[in-house]
Amino acid sequence: MKRTICLIFIFLLAQLLSSMVVMFFFNLPTLLHKGQLDVNALAGSPSAVGLSLLLNGALVWAVMTLLRWTDRRSFRLGSYGWKAFSVLILGLIPVIFIVNLLLETLSLEDLNKEFFTQLVYNPWGVLAIVLVGPFSEELVFRMGIQRHLIRSRLTPWLSILLSGLIFGIVHINPAQIPGAAVFGLVLGWLYWRSGTIWVPVAAHIFNNLIGVVMIWCSGDSDLTMADLCGGGGLVWLWAVVALVIGYCFYRYLDERIFSRSSLNEKERDSDAIHS
């Protein structure tokens, strides 16, 4: 459990340090000429925020590598090809739909809505949200925390649950916490069954990409999933359909793809014991 706490601390500290470094460089001209530091420079610049997130990902990866808290076997792609990732992406669509519908139903306050909207129209912001964020977060919460909990003799499902809940809580924003926790369970299961970090990374990238594209397409409008489904009882009909489709994809991935991979459960368990 100590490593779990350390990883959360490293993740949050890296965010703080990267923000301070980027803020310093964006303030460098003003510091040299006037000796003033604008503490709002980071919040007012999507490029600065995007670069801060990129630096955060690099710091997390570097620290975990130096501490040898990464797993070489998890970086292997195994026997997964385009078919496996195609099925994965298709199976995520009903999951993303259900998670977004859940968030709409809860109607929690979104503290980062304006901030996130600025980021998705900035190249550095998009790069950080779609690529760097998913990779660094999967390193911490799946390869770091979840894998360590399983090696600490917790059951896989309990480890997935705990890492998913921590993943949700770390987002802090009320509007993101429930969805991040639920999606964290999905990502945790994908990592456990596939044995490679690239499967949850691909799923995480697709989820974030969908979020970015939805903002691009909707603009400043408040279009919701309920509106797209026709409202009323049709929303819940579509929710049931999504649950059924999602379960079918889950069974297919579990029985036809992950169980036949070269990174099978016996190999992963053996690696966990000897690593």
PDB file of C-alpha atoms in Angstrom:
ATOM      1  CA  MET A   1       0.000   0.000   0.000  1.00  0.00           C
ATOM      2  CA  LYS A   2       2.988   2.289   0.560  1.00  0.00           C
ATOM      3  CA  ARG A   3       3.837   2.194  -3.131  1.00  0.00           C
ATOM      4  CA  THR A   4       0.268   3.167  -4.003  1.00  0.00           C
ATOM      5  CA  ILE A   5       0.503   6.238  -1.797  1.00  0.00           C
ATOM      6  CA  CYS A   6       3.939   7.070  -3.224  1.00  0.00           C
ATOM      7  CA  LEU A   7       2.670   6.814  -6.800  1.00  0.00           C
ATOM      8  CA  ILE A   8      -0.249   9.139  -6.086  1.00  0.00           C
ATOM      9  CA  PHE A   9       2.167  11.584  -4.454  1.00  0.00           C
ATOM     10  CA  ILE A  10       4.551  11.358  -7.438  1.00  0.00           C
ATOM     11  CA  PHE A  11       1.675  11.901  -9.875  1.00  0.00           C
ATOM     12  CA  LEU A  12       0.427  15.017  -8.037  1.00  0.00           C
ATOM     13  CA  LEU A  13       3.915  16.378  -7.345  1.00  0.00           C
ATOM     14  CA  ALA A  14       4.851  15.998 -11.030  1.00  0.00           C
ATOM     15  CA  GLN A  15       1.795  18.074 -11.935  1.00  0.00           C
ATOM     16  CA  LEU A  16       2.852  20.797  -9.503  1.00  0.00           C
ATOM     17  CA  LEU A  17       6.493  20.835 -10.630  1.00  0.00           C
ATOM     18  CA  SER A  18       5.639  20.835 -14.338  1.00  0.00           C
ATOM     19  CA  SER A  19       3.199  23.719 -13.798  1.00  0.00           C
ATOM     20  CA  MET A  20       5.844  25.739 -11.960  1.00  0.00           C
ATOM     21  CA  VAL A  21       8.511  25.103 -14.617  1.00  0.00           C
ATOM     22  CA  VAL A  22       6.242  26.064 -17.517  1.00  0.00           C
ATOM     23  CA  MET A  23       4.950  29.112 -15.633  1.00  0.00           C
ATOM     24  CA  PHE A  24       8.539  30.237 -15.058  1.00  0.00           C
ATOM     25  CA  PHE A  25       9.502  29.980 -18.737  1.00  0.00           C
ATOM     26  CA  PHE A  26       6.322  31.705 -19.909  1.00  0.00           C
ATOM     27  CA  ASN A  27       7.126  34.517 -17.465  1.00  0.00           C
ATOM     28  CA  LEU A  28      10.825  34.688 -18.359  1.00  0.00           C
ATOM     29  CA  PRO A  29      10.637  37.858 -20.549  1.00  0.00           C
ATOM     30  CA  THR A  30       8.662  39.709 -17.867  1.00  0.00           C
ATOM     31  CA  LEU A  31      11.001  38.483 -15.142  1.00  0.00           C
ATOM     32  CA  LEU A  32      14.085  39.673 -17.025  1.00  0.00           C
ATOM     33  CA  HIS A  33      12.692  43.120 -17.845  1.00  0.00           C
ATOM     34  CA  LYS A  34      10.405  43.956 -14.937  1.00  0.00           C
ATOM     35  CA  GLY A  35      11.194  41.377 -12.292  1.00  0.00           C
ATOM     36  CA  GLN A  36       7.522  40.414 -12.073  1.00  0.00           C
ATOM     37  CA  LEU A  37       5.964  36.960 -12.018  1.00  0.00           C
ATOM     38  CA  ASP A  38       2.439  36.530 -13.369  1.00  0.00           C
ATOM     39  CA  VAL A  39       0.964  33.571 -11.475  1.00  0.00           C
ATOM     40  CA  ASN A  40      -2.037  33.563 -13.827  1.00  0.00           C
ATOM     41  CA  ALA A  41       0.086  33.008 -16.927  1.00  0.00           C
ATOM     42  CA  LEU A  42      -0.513  29.258 -16.864  1.00  0.00           C
ATOM     43  CA  ALA A  43      -4.280  29.426 -16.441  1.00  0.00           C
ATOM     44  CA  GLY A  44      -4.606  32.053 -19.158  1.00  0.00           C
ATOM     45  CA  SER A  45      -2.648  30.153 -21.802  1.00  0.00           C
ATOM     46  CA  PRO A  46      -3.884  26.850 -23.284  1.00  0.00           C
ATOM     47  CA  SER A  47      -0.428  26.318 -24.807  1.00  0.00           C
ATOM     48  CA  ALA A  48       1.180  26.644 -21.376  1.00  0.00           C
ATOM     49  CA  VAL A  49      -1.290  24.193 -19.851  1.00  0.00           C
ATOM     50  CA  GLY A  50      -0.760  21.742 -22.699  1.00  0.00           C
ATOM     51  CA  LEU A  51       3.028  21.921 -22.347  1.00  0.00           C
ATOM     52  CA  SER A  52       2.663  21.502 -18.585  1.00  0.00           C
ATOM     53  CA  LEU A  53       0.681  18.290 -19.083  1.00  0.00           C
ATOM     54  CA  LEU A  54       3.295  17.003 -21.535  1.00  0.00           C
ATOM     55  CA  LEU A  55       6.091  17.698 -19.053  1.00  0.00           C
ATOM     56  CA  ASN A  56       4.062  16.045 -16.300  1.00  0.00           C
ATOM     57  CA  GLY A  57       3.801  12.850 -18.352  1.00  0.00           C
ATOM     58  CA  ALA A  58       7.540  12.842 -19.023  1.00  0.00           C
ATOM     59  CA  LEU A  59       8.348  13.331 -15.321  1.00  0.00           C
ATOM     60  CA  VAL A  60       6.037  10.513 -14.223  1.00  0.00           C
ATOM     61  CA  TRP A  61       7.511   8.115 -16.779  1.00  0.00           C
ATOM     62  CA  ALA A  62      11.093   9.062 -15.831  1.00  0.00           C
ATOM     63  CA  VAL A  63      10.548   8.661 -12.078  1.00  0.00           C
ATOM     64  CA  MET A  64       8.741   5.315 -12.429  1.00  0.00           C
ATOM     65  CA  THR A  65      11.516   4.055 -14.715  1.00  0.00           C
ATOM     66  CA  LEU A  66      14.264   5.164 -12.311  1.00  0.00           C
ATOM     67  CA  LEU A  67      12.477   3.475  -9.402  1.00  0.00           C
ATOM     68  CA  ARG A  68      11.969   0.349 -11.540  1.00  0.00           C
ATOM     69  CA  TRP A  69       8.228   0.469 -10.939  1.00  0.00           C
ATOM     70  CA  THR A  70       7.444  -0.277 -14.553  1.00  0.00           C
ATOM     71  CA  ASP A  71       6.975  -3.761 -15.987  1.00  0.00           C
ATOM     72  CA  ARG A  72       8.893  -4.734 -19.138  1.00  0.00           C
ATOM     73  CA  ARG A  73       6.487  -7.551 -19.958  1.00  0.00           C
ATOM     74  CA  SER A  74       3.559  -5.123 -19.960  1.00  0.00           C
ATOM     75  CA  PHE A  75       5.200  -3.110 -22.752  1.00  0.00           C
ATOM     76  CA  ARG A  76       5.028  -6.108 -25.101  1.00  0.00           C
ATOM     77  CA  LEU A  77       2.230  -6.053 -27.615  1.00  0.00           C
ATOM     78  CA  GLY A  78       1.866  -9.834 -27.655  1.00  0.00           C
ATOM     79  CA  SER A  79      -0.204 -11.373 -30.437  1.00  0.00           C
ATOM     80  CA  TYR A  80      -2.679  -8.506 -30.606  1.00  0.00           C
ATOM     81  CA  GLY A  81      -3.249  -7.140 -34.094  1.00  0.00           C
ATOM     82  CA  TRP A  82      -5.662  -4.828 -35.860  1.00  0.00           C
ATOM     83  CA  LYS A  83      -8.600  -7.196 -35.240  1.00  0.00           C
ATOM     84  CA  ALA A  84      -8.179  -7.097 -31.456  1.00  0.00           C
ATOM     85  CA  PHE A  85      -7.921  -3.315 -31.351  1.00  0.00           C
ATOM     86  CA  SER A  86     -10.862  -2.919 -33.756  1.00  0.00           C
ATOM     87  CA  VAL A  87     -13.053  -5.037 -31.482  1.00  0.00           C
ATOM     88  CA  LEU A  88     -11.782  -3.073 -28.488  1.00  0.00           C
ATOM     89  CA  ILE A  89     -12.706   0.293 -30.048  1.00  0.00           C
ATOM     90  CA  LEU A  90     -16.167  -0.904 -31.111  1.00  0.00           C
ATOM     91  CA  GLY A  91     -16.778  -2.335 -27.650  1.00  0.00           C
ATOM     92  CA  LEU A  92     -15.867   0.969 -26.027  1.00  0.00           C
ATOM     93  CA  ILE A  93     -18.590   2.920 -27.850  1.00  0.00           C
ATOM     94  CA  PRO A  94     -21.479   1.586 -25.692  1.00  0.00           C
ATOM     95  CA  VAL A  95     -19.300   1.982 -22.572  1.00  0.00           C
ATOM     96  CA  ILE A  96     -18.583   5.641 -23.380  1.00  0.00           C
ATOM     97  CA  PHE A  97     -22.275   6.188 -24.083  1.00  0.00           C
ATOM     98  CA  ILE A  98     -23.334   4.722 -20.720  1.00  0.00           C
ATOM     99  CA  VAL A  99     -20.669   6.654 -18.776  1.00  0.00           C
ATOM    100  CA  ASN A 100     -21.686   9.958 -20.375  1.00  0.00           C
ATOM    101  CA  LEU A 101     -25.349   9.212 -19.761  1.00  0.00           C
ATOM    102  CA  LEU A 102     -24.528   8.518 -16.099  1.00  0.00           C
ATOM    103  CA  LEU A 103     -22.777  11.878 -15.766  1.00  0.00           C
ATOM    104  CA  GLU A 104     -25.689  13.695 -17.383  1.00  0.00           C
ATOM    105  CA  THR A 105     -28.129  12.011 -15.000  1.00  0.00           C
ATOM    106  CA  LEU A 106     -26.069  12.985 -11.946  1.00  0.00           C
ATOM    107  CA  SER A 107     -25.753  16.617 -13.151  1.00  0.00           C
ATOM    108  CA  LEU A 108     -22.657  17.299 -11.047  1.00  0.00           C
ATOM    109  CA  GLU A 109     -20.844  20.625 -11.155  1.00  0.00           C
ATOM    110  CA  ASP A 110     -18.154  20.761 -13.828  1.00  0.00           C
ATOM    111  CA  LEU A 111     -15.308  22.889 -12.503  1.00  0.00           C
ATOM    112  CA  ASN A 112     -13.122  22.356 -15.582  1.00  0.00           C
ATOM    113  CA  LYS A 113     -15.620  22.846 -18.415  1.00  0.00           C
ATOM    114  CA  GLU A 114     -14.317  26.220 -19.607  1.00  0.00           C
ATOM    115  CA  PHE A 115     -10.710  25.190 -19.024  1.00  0.00           C
ATOM    116  CA  PHE A 116     -11.125  21.913 -20.967  1.00  0.00           C
ATOM    117  CA  THR A 117     -12.920  23.701 -23.830  1.00  0.00           C
ATOM    118  CA  GLN A 118      -9.923  26.021 -24.242  1.00  0.00           C
ATOM    119  CA  LEU A 119      -7.516  23.088 -24.321  1.00  0.00           C
ATOM    120  CA  VAL A 120      -9.282  21.162 -27.090  1.00  0.00           C
ATOM    121  CA  TYR A 121      -8.805  24.062 -29.509  1.00  0.00           C
ATOM    122  CA  ASN A 122      -5.070  24.207 -28.870  1.00  0.00           C
ATOM    123  CA  PRO A 123      -2.610  21.776 -30.556  1.00  0.00           C
ATOM    124  CA  TRP A 124      -0.543  21.301 -27.386  1.00  0.00           C
ATOM    125  CA  GLY A 125      -3.704  20.795 -25.379  1.00  0.00           C
ATOM    126  CA  VAL A 126      -5.050  18.160 -27.768  1.00  0.00           C
ATOM    127  CA  LEU A 127      -1.718  16.322 -27.778  1.00  0.00           C
ATOM    128  CA  ALA A 128      -1.647  16.297 -23.975  1.00  0.00           C
ATOM    129  CA  ILE A 129      -5.284  15.196 -23.584  1.00  0.00           C
ATOM    130  CA  VAL A 130      -5.386  12.556 -26.319  1.00  0.00           C
ATOM    131  CA  LEU A 131      -1.905  10.997 -26.159  1.00  0.00           C
ATOM    132  CA  VAL A 132       0.280  11.989 -23.205  1.00  0.00           C
ATOM    133  CA  GLY A 133      -2.431  12.017 -20.535  1.00  0.00           C
ATOM    134  CA  PRO A 134      -3.695   8.488 -21.284  1.00  0.00           C
ATOM    135  CA  PHE A 135      -0.185   7.030 -21.407  1.00  0.00           C
ATOM    136  CA  SER A 136       1.039   8.608 -18.154  1.00  0.00           C
ATOM    137  CA  GLU A 137      -2.199   7.822 -16.300  1.00  0.00           C
ATOM    138  CA  GLU A 138      -2.136   4.182 -17.387  1.00  0.00           C
ATOM    139  CA  LEU A 139       1.474   3.956 -16.234  1.00  0.00           C
ATOM    140  CA  VAL A 140       0.518   5.208 -12.772  1.00  0.00           C
ATOM    141  CA  PHE A 141      -2.895   3.701 -12.135  1.00  0.00           C
ATOM    142  CA  ARG A 142      -2.734   0.418 -14.023  1.00  0.00           C
ATOM    143  CA  MET A 143       0.923  -0.595 -14.341  1.00  0.00           C
ATOM    144  CA  GLY A 144       1.915   1.121 -11.122  1.00  0.00           C
ATOM    145  CA  ILE A 145      -0.949   0.887  -8.631  1.00  0.00           C
ATOM    146  CA  GLN A 146      -3.118  -1.976  -9.920  1.00  0.00           C
ATOM    147  CA  ARG A 147      -0.217  -4.291 -10.743  1.00  0.00           C
ATOM    148  CA  HIS A 148       1.366  -3.613  -7.345  1.00  0.00           C
ATOM    149  CA  LEU A 149      -1.907  -4.346  -5.518  1.00  0.00           C
ATOM    150  CA  ILE A 150      -2.231  -7.686  -7.316  1.00  0.00           C
ATOM    151  CA  ARG A 151       1.383  -8.547  -6.441  1.00  0.00           C
ATOM    152  CA  SER A 152       0.542  -7.650  -2.823  1.00  0.00           C
ATOM    153  CA  ARG A 153      -1.850 -10.633  -2.813  1.00  0.00           C
ATOM    154  CA  LEU A 154      -5.070  -8.684  -3.289  1.00  0.00           C
ATOM    155  CA  THR A 155      -7.510 -10.366  -5.673  1.00  0.00           C
ATOM    156  CA  PRO A 156      -7.462  -8.980  -9.229  1.00  0.00           C
ATOM    157  CA  TRP A 157     -11.034  -7.689  -8.969  1.00  0.00           C
ATOM    158  CA  LEU A 158     -10.376  -5.893  -5.676  1.00  0.00           C
ATOM    159  CA  SER A 159      -7.192  -4.406  -7.139  1.00  0.00           C
ATOM    160  CA  ILE A 160      -9.117  -3.227 -10.201  1.00  0.00           C
ATOM    161  CA  LEU A 161     -11.808  -1.718  -7.971  1.00  0.00           C
ATOM    162  CA  LEU A 162      -9.350   0.138  -5.740  1.00  0.00           C
ATOM    163  CA  SER A 163      -7.237   1.483  -8.609  1.00  0.00           C
ATOM    164  CA  GLY A 164     -10.409   2.555 -10.430  1.00  0.00           C
ATOM    165  CA  LEU A 165     -11.737   4.420  -7.379  1.00  0.00           C
ATOM    166  CA  ILE A 166      -8.382   6.128  -6.828  1.00  0.00           C
ATOM    167  CA  PHE A 167      -8.313   7.052 -10.518  1.00  0.00           C
ATOM    168  CA  GLY A 168     -11.723   8.697 -10.157  1.00  0.00           C
ATOM    169  CA  ILE A 169     -10.920  10.569  -6.936  1.00  0.00           C
ATOM    170  CA  VAL A 170      -7.623  11.963  -8.277  1.00  0.00           C
ATOM    171  CA  HIS A 171      -9.575  13.794 -11.004  1.00  0.00           C
ATOM    172  CA  ILE A 172     -10.994  16.004  -8.179  1.00  0.00           C
ATOM    173  CA  ASN A 173     -13.578  17.636 -10.493  1.00  0.00           C
ATOM    174  CA  PRO A 174     -17.063  16.450  -9.286  1.00  0.00           C
ATOM    175  CA  ALA A 175     -18.341  16.075 -12.848  1.00  0.00           C
ATOM    176  CA  GLN A 176     -15.465  13.723 -13.726  1.00  0.00           C
ATOM    177  CA  ILE A 177     -15.099  11.563 -10.619  1.00  0.00           C
ATOM    178  CA  PRO A 178     -17.970   9.034 -11.190  1.00  0.00           C
ATOM    179  CA  GLY A 179     -17.249   8.618 -14.899  1.00  0.00           C
ATOM    180  CA  ALA A 180     -13.490   8.316 -14.350  1.00  0.00           C
ATOM    181  CA  ALA A 181     -14.042   5.696 -11.627  1.00  0.00           C
ATOM    182  CA  VAL A 182     -16.349   3.595 -13.834  1.00  0.00           C
ATOM    183  CA  PHE A 183     -14.066   3.918 -16.846  1.00  0.00           C
ATOM    184  CA  GLY A 184     -11.117   3.119 -14.579  1.00  0.00           C
ATOM    185  CA  LEU A 185     -12.718  -0.260 -13.819  1.00  0.00           C
ATOM    186  CA  VAL A 186     -12.965  -0.966 -17.547  1.00  0.00           C
ATOM    187  CA  LEU A 187      -9.342   0.058 -18.123  1.00  0.00           C
ATOM    188  CA  GLY A 188      -8.230  -2.036 -15.146  1.00  0.00           C
ATOM    189  CA  TRP A 189      -9.973  -5.119 -16.482  1.00  0.00           C
ATOM    190  CA  LEU A 190      -8.457  -4.566 -19.921  1.00  0.00           C
ATOM    191  CA  TYR A 191      -4.964  -4.368 -18.443  1.00  0.00           C
ATOM    192  CA  TRP A 192      -5.433  -7.428 -16.255  1.00  0.00           C
ATOM    193  CA  ARG A 193      -6.867  -9.649 -18.994  1.00  0.00           C
ATOM    194  CA  SER A 194      -4.650  -8.468 -21.857  1.00  0.00           C
ATOM    195  CA  GLY A 195      -1.364  -8.370 -19.934  1.00  0.00           C
ATOM    196  CA  THR A 196      -0.157  -5.377 -21.940  1.00  0.00           C
ATOM    197  CA  ILE A 197      -0.385  -1.673 -21.133  1.00  0.00           C
ATOM    198  CA  TRP A 198      -1.087  -0.840 -24.790  1.00  0.00           C
ATOM    199  CA  VAL A 199      -4.651  -2.168 -24.644  1.00  0.00           C
ATOM    200  CA  PRO A 200      -5.857   0.196 -21.859  1.00  0.00           C
ATOM    201  CA  VAL A 201      -3.753   3.001 -23.366  1.00  0.00           C
ATOM    202  CA  ALA A 202      -5.530   2.553 -26.712  1.00  0.00           C
ATOM    203  CA  ALA A 203      -8.917   2.498 -24.940  1.00  0.00           C
ATOM    204  CA  HIS A 204      -8.027   5.609 -22.929  1.00  0.00           C
ATOM    205  CA  ILE A 205      -6.845   7.448 -26.053  1.00  0.00           C
ATOM    206  CA  PHE A 206     -10.069   6.607 -27.892  1.00  0.00           C
ATOM    207  CA  ASN A 207     -12.208   7.787 -24.957  1.00  0.00           C
ATOM    208  CA  ASN A 208     -10.395  11.125 -24.719  1.00  0.00           C
ATOM    209  CA  LEU A 209     -10.453  11.560 -28.486  1.00  0.00           C
ATOM    210  CA  ILE A 210     -14.226  11.085 -28.504  1.00  0.00           C
ATOM    211  CA  GLY A 211     -14.529  13.762 -25.804  1.00  0.00           C
ATOM    212  CA  VAL A 212     -12.458  16.199 -27.859  1.00  0.00           C
ATOM    213  CA  VAL A 213     -14.366  15.491 -31.076  1.00  0.00           C
ATOM    214  CA  MET A 214     -17.733  15.905 -29.325  1.00  0.00           C
ATOM    215  CA  ILE A 215     -16.714  19.406 -28.204  1.00  0.00           C
ATOM    216  CA  TRP A 216     -15.500  20.232 -31.705  1.00  0.00           C
ATOM    217  CA  CYS A 217     -18.791  19.082 -33.223  1.00  0.00           C
ATOM    218  CA  SER A 218     -21.146  20.616 -30.661  1.00  0.00           C
ATOM    219  CA  GLY A 219     -19.263  23.901 -30.278  1.00  0.00           C
ATOM    220  CA  ASP A 220     -20.666  25.976 -27.428  1.00  0.00           C
ATOM    221  CA  SER A 221     -24.067  24.283 -27.481  1.00  0.00           C
ATOM    222  CA  ASP A 222     -25.296  22.209 -24.543  1.00  0.00           C
ATOM    223  CA  LEU A 223     -26.212  19.198 -26.677  1.00  0.00           C
ATOM    224  CA  THR A 224     -26.538  16.077 -24.507  1.00  0.00           C
ATOM    225  CA  MET A 225     -26.701  12.328 -25.032  1.00  0.00           C
ATOM    226  CA  ALA A 226     -30.385  12.476 -24.089  1.00  0.00           C
ATOM    227  CA  ASP A 227     -31.014  14.963 -26.900  1.00  0.00           C
ATOM    228  CA  LEU A 228     -29.194  12.746 -29.398  1.00  0.00           C
ATOM    229  CA  CYS A 229     -31.301   9.747 -28.319  1.00  0.00           C
ATOM    230  CA  GLY A 230     -34.603  11.541 -28.726  1.00  0.00           C
ATOM    231  CA  GLY A 231     -35.225  12.178 -25.012  1.00  0.00           C
ATOM    232  CA  GLY A 232     -37.796  10.561 -22.731  1.00  0.00           C
ATOM    233  CA  GLY A 233     -38.054   6.786 -22.582  1.00  0.00           C
ATOM    234  CA  LEU A 234     -35.901   6.372 -25.680  1.00  0.00           C
ATOM    235  CA  VAL A 235     -32.850   7.294 -23.621  1.00  0.00           C
ATOM    236  CA  TRP A 236     -33.262   4.311 -21.314  1.00  0.00           C
ATOM    237  CA  LEU A 237     -34.063   2.037 -24.233  1.00  0.00           C
ATOM    238  CA  TRP A 238     -30.761   2.991 -25.809  1.00  0.00           C
ATOM    239  CA  ALA A 239     -29.051   2.506 -22.435  1.00  0.00           C
ATOM    240  CA  VAL A 240     -30.326  -1.086 -22.234  1.00  0.00           C
ATOM    241  CA  VAL A 241     -29.241  -1.722 -25.822  1.00  0.00           C
ATOM    242  CA  ALA A 242     -25.781  -0.302 -25.004  1.00  0.00           C
ATOM    243  CA  LEU A 243     -25.489  -2.556 -21.946  1.00  0.00           C
ATOM    244  CA  VAL A 244     -26.339  -5.656 -23.990  1.00  0.00           C
ATOM    245  CA  ILE A 245     -23.927  -4.736 -26.783  1.00  0.00           C
ATOM    246  CA  GLY A 246     -21.193  -3.881 -24.279  1.00  0.00           C
ATOM    247  CA  TYR A 247     -21.620  -7.237 -22.537  1.00  0.00           C
ATOM    248  CA  CYS A 248     -21.376  -9.083 -25.856  1.00  0.00           C
ATOM    249  CA  PHE A 249     -18.118  -7.315 -26.659  1.00  0.00           C
ATOM    250  CA  TYR A 250     -16.863  -8.082 -23.149  1.00  0.00           C
ATOM    251  CA  ARG A 251     -17.520 -11.806 -23.611  1.00  0.00           C
ATOM    252  CA  TYR A 252     -15.924 -11.799 -27.047  1.00  0.00           C
ATOM    253  CA  LEU A 253     -12.776 -10.015 -25.840  1.00  0.00           C
ATOM    254  CA  ASP A 254     -12.496 -12.247 -22.777  1.00  0.00           C
ATOM    255  CA  GLU A 255     -13.044 -15.599 -24.491  1.00  0.00           C
ATOM    256  CA  ARG A 256     -11.857 -15.119 -28.064  1.00  0.00           C
ATOM    257  CA  ILE A 257      -9.015 -12.603 -27.878  1.00  0.00           C
ATOM    258  CA  PHE A 258      -7.456 -12.225 -24.432  1.00  0.00           C
ATOM    259  CA  SER A 259      -7.615 -15.935 -23.563  1.00  0.00           C
ATOM    260  CA  ARG A 260      -5.707 -16.799 -26.749  1.00  0.00           C
ATOM    261  CA  SER A 261      -3.006 -14.171 -26.414  1.00  0.00           C
ATOM    262  CA  SER A 262       0.607 -15.164 -25.855  1.00  0.00           C
ATOM    263  CA  LEU A 263       0.457 -12.937 -22.755  1.00  0.00           C
ATOM    264  CA  ASN A 264      -1.852 -15.345 -20.967  1.00  0.00           C
ATOM    265  CA  GLU A 265      -2.824 -15.330 -17.307  1.00  0.00           C
ATOM    266  CA  LYS A 266      -0.339 -18.029 -16.272  1.00  0.00           C
ATOM    267  CA  GLU A 267       2.572 -16.080 -17.726  1.00  0.00           C
ATOM    268  CA  ARG A 268       1.412 -12.859 -16.044  1.00  0.00           C
ATOM    269  CA  ASP A 269       1.028 -14.561 -12.667  1.00  0.00           C
ATOM    270  CA  SER A 270       4.486 -16.132 -12.984  1.00  0.00           C
ATOM    271  CA  ASP A 271       5.966 -12.757 -13.849  1.00  0.00           C
ATOM    272  CA  ALA A 272       4.224 -11.157 -10.857  1.00  0.00           C
ATOM    273  CA  ILE A 273       5.789 -13.729  -8.513  1.00  0.00           C
ATOM    274  CA  HIS A 274       9.336 -13.472  -9.837  1.00  0.00           C
ATOM    275  CA  SER A 275       9.508  -9.739 -10.602  1.00  0.00           C
TER     276      SER A 275
END
